[in-house]
Amino acid sequence: MVVATKAIVFSAIKYSEADLIVSCYTEIAGVKSYLLRNILKSRKGKLKASYFLPLTQLELIADHKNKGTLEYIKEAKINNPYQTLHTDIVKSGLVLFLSEMLKNCIREEETNQELYTFLENALHWLDQNDAVANFHIYFLLQLSMYLGFYPDASNIEQKYFNISEGNFQARNTNSYCLEGERIANFKSFFDIKIQAIKDIKLTKKQRHDVLELILNYYSFHMQGYQKPKSLAVLNQLFS
């Protein structure tokens, strides 16, 4: 079935000498993987390898057979061209990290319009703004809402955060209850708009500690979670 859909690139892996296997999150069908034949050698084809950089937003004409095999892209063009996302060194590091997280966490081949819109808008904001040091923490916290395990913040004033239960509580009830400065800083990311993340003032170590906390939270609640390999690159950028 030939479809027209918007899509966000999660990854592109070289296959044989001239082919790419591309994983995309599509607006109409969730995660899809495509085989792009001879794209690394052909200069005259409709498809260019530069279209498939991580988190690029595309408009696709694709052939979806929906048989669990690799699909095919007939046409592609860039939708919402980025100005800084692939040229700014800090944002490029964030792109590598976030694309790896998204590929690990989103696997469903089904429509989720709210999630797609969130990703589209968040990436546009990242491209258009400069104060992005806290973006990945805010992004991952918001993403957990669409993945179904956003923390219960009804008792956010309490001292402890239980990463296994995903809630704030008054007492330390097990070894997964955390307290202290990192929990206070974590609380700063709740109930704010994305424009306000620049007002959260964290040292590099504090930011690292909050990121480690939310990644541990993901490891508890995301089946098949894998620690992102690009985390080391991200930590170097913010160290």
XYZ file of C-alpha atoms in Angstrom:
239
model
C 0.000 0.000 0.000
C 1.441 3.362 -1.035
C 1.125 5.961 1.716
C 2.020 9.604 2.273
C 3.209 10.409 5.778
C 5.419 12.672 7.816
C 8.296 10.892 9.551
C 11.150 11.504 11.991
C 14.402 9.638 11.395
C 15.641 7.593 14.353
C 18.678 5.940 12.749
C 20.379 5.053 9.474
C 22.683 2.023 9.337
C 24.901 1.137 6.395
C 23.958 -2.181 4.804
C 26.274 -3.751 2.245
C 28.350 -1.298 0.217
C 25.759 1.213 -0.915
C 22.508 0.599 0.970
C 21.028 2.045 4.143
C 18.519 0.594 6.558
C 16.625 3.522 8.033
C 14.378 3.470 11.097
C 11.717 6.197 11.165
C 8.838 7.150 13.398
C 5.977 7.823 11.007
C 2.914 9.892 11.730
C 0.465 7.316 10.369
C 2.072 3.969 11.197
C 4.480 4.347 14.109
C 7.942 2.841 13.740
C 8.885 1.646 10.267
C 12.194 0.378 8.870
C 13.108 1.024 5.252
C 15.704 -0.391 2.882
C 17.229 2.301 0.692
C 19.095 0.598 -2.113
C 22.222 2.124 -3.663
C 21.639 5.448 -1.902
C 25.299 5.818 -0.916
C 26.499 5.633 -4.527
C 23.725 7.077 -6.639
C 23.905 10.812 -7.325
C 20.887 11.007 -9.598
C 18.257 9.278 -7.469
C 15.350 10.983 -5.746
C 16.673 9.972 -2.322
C 19.830 11.426 -0.759
C 21.693 10.054 2.251
C 21.739 13.563 3.779
C 17.957 13.346 4.225
C 18.389 10.603 6.807
C 20.467 12.253 9.516
C 19.164 11.493 13.030
C 15.914 13.283 13.954
C 15.469 14.862 10.518
C 11.800 15.518 9.818
C 10.633 14.230 6.448
C 7.629 13.922 4.202
C 7.574 10.455 2.647
C 5.836 8.601 -0.118
C 6.402 4.986 0.883
C 5.291 1.487 0.036
C 4.095 -0.222 3.244
C 3.431 -3.927 2.839
C 2.957 -4.313 6.634
C 4.363 -7.835 6.721
C 7.051 -7.214 9.325
C 9.733 -6.826 6.670
C 11.687 -3.827 5.430
C 9.555 -1.281 3.611
C 10.503 0.974 0.692
C 10.570 4.751 0.269
C 9.578 6.055 -3.141
C 10.033 9.769 -2.485
C 11.280 11.908 0.399
C 11.697 15.589 1.093
C 12.720 17.472 4.206
C 9.902 18.907 6.283
C 10.721 21.791 8.660
C 14.408 22.154 7.699
C 16.683 22.607 10.714
C 18.932 25.634 11.092
C 21.218 24.480 13.917
C 20.384 20.920 14.987
C 23.064 19.209 12.897
C 25.672 21.998 12.929
C 25.832 23.151 16.563
C 28.160 20.762 18.436
C 26.100 20.681 21.638
C 22.822 20.157 19.796
C 24.429 17.472 17.620
C 25.375 15.605 20.797
C 21.837 15.929 22.092
C 20.512 14.643 18.767
C 22.676 11.508 18.938
C 21.594 10.821 22.517
C 17.891 11.494 22.000
C 17.662 9.570 18.726
C 19.188 6.543 20.448
C 16.785 6.854 23.366
C 13.805 7.169 21.034
C 14.822 4.148 18.990
C 15.198 2.095 22.189
C 11.919 3.245 23.728
C 9.463 3.553 20.826
C 8.814 0.337 18.947
C 5.088 0.233 18.171
C 3.897 0.101 14.567
C 0.745 2.073 15.246
C -0.470 5.642 15.073
C 0.095 7.871 18.088
C -0.698 11.387 16.945
C -0.078 12.990 20.337
C 3.396 11.473 20.599
C 4.285 12.459 17.045
C 3.161 16.043 17.624
C 5.169 16.212 20.856
C 8.337 15.046 19.089
C 7.793 17.389 16.151
C 7.272 20.445 18.356
C 10.069 19.622 20.806
C 12.635 19.186 18.035
C 11.553 22.430 16.404
C 12.026 24.209 19.746
C 15.485 22.675 20.197
C 16.494 23.879 16.744
C 15.252 27.428 17.347
C 16.639 28.056 20.850
C 20.112 28.440 22.333
C 19.643 27.787 26.066
C 19.336 23.998 25.744
C 21.489 22.581 28.557
C 18.412 21.246 30.374
C 16.480 20.202 27.280
C 17.229 16.468 27.369
C 16.047 16.142 30.976
C 12.812 17.984 30.268
C 12.346 15.997 27.049
C 12.779 12.594 28.720
C 10.426 13.502 31.554
C 7.740 14.598 29.087
C 8.366 11.575 26.863
C 7.627 9.261 29.797
C 4.069 10.633 29.764
C 3.501 9.388 26.208
C 5.189 6.077 27.010
C 2.846 5.504 29.952
C 5.044 5.880 33.039
C 5.131 9.591 33.880
C 5.830 9.931 37.622
C 2.911 10.512 39.965
C 3.536 14.055 41.221
C 0.430 14.353 43.405
C 2.672 14.298 46.504
C 5.624 16.129 45.021
C 6.203 18.071 48.222
C 7.326 14.880 49.957
C 10.999 14.182 50.659
C 11.561 10.903 48.816
C 11.170 9.798 45.225
C 10.604 6.066 44.758
C 11.998 5.183 41.327
C 10.417 1.721 41.319
C 6.928 2.996 42.174
C 7.284 6.279 40.310
C 5.940 8.494 43.083
C 6.948 10.913 45.815
C 6.484 9.782 49.401
C 7.113 10.899 52.969
C 8.996 7.827 54.197
C 11.883 5.697 52.998
C 10.139 2.375 52.348
C 12.738 0.508 50.270
C 16.176 0.779 48.663
C 14.689 2.527 45.624
C 13.698 5.625 47.606
C 15.995 8.549 46.876
C 16.313 11.912 48.591
C 18.524 14.954 48.683
C 19.666 17.582 46.237
C 19.090 15.540 43.064
C 15.449 14.979 44.001
C 14.974 18.688 44.712
C 16.463 19.507 41.309
C 14.382 16.799 39.628
C 11.223 18.402 41.028
C 12.114 21.641 39.188
C 11.223 19.999 35.869
C 7.615 19.257 36.809
C 4.696 21.475 35.845
C 6.703 23.920 33.712
C 6.596 24.976 30.082
C 9.545 24.256 27.836
C 10.360 27.970 27.666
C 11.132 27.915 31.416
C 13.879 25.277 31.354
C 16.498 27.995 30.920
C 15.522 29.309 34.369
C 16.499 26.052 36.092
C 20.035 26.787 37.250
C 22.108 23.636 37.671
C 25.813 22.980 37.871
C 27.249 20.401 35.487
C 27.365 17.818 38.275
C 23.791 18.555 39.357
C 22.578 18.178 35.779
C 24.492 14.914 35.427
C 22.919 13.603 38.651
C 19.374 14.457 37.515
C 19.962 12.840 34.118
C 21.307 9.710 35.822
C 18.186 9.649 37.995
C 15.773 9.814 35.082
C 17.726 7.201 33.109
C 17.544 4.884 36.120
C 13.824 5.577 36.202
C 13.562 4.580 32.534
C 15.479 1.376 33.232
C 12.821 0.376 35.780
C 9.793 1.164 33.651
C 10.867 0.623 30.025
C 10.896 -3.026 28.989
C 14.091 -3.903 27.142
C 15.745 -0.601 28.090
C 19.390 -0.334 27.051
C 21.782 2.265 28.374
C 22.502 4.617 25.447
C 26.026 4.329 24.043
C 25.973 8.026 23.184
C 25.656 8.966 26.870
C 29.448 9.175 27.153
C 29.523 11.735 24.325
C 26.764 13.744 25.972
C 28.567 13.756 29.319
C 31.741 15.029 27.653
C 29.850 17.902 26.047
C 28.424 18.992 29.387
C 31.562 18.318 31.484
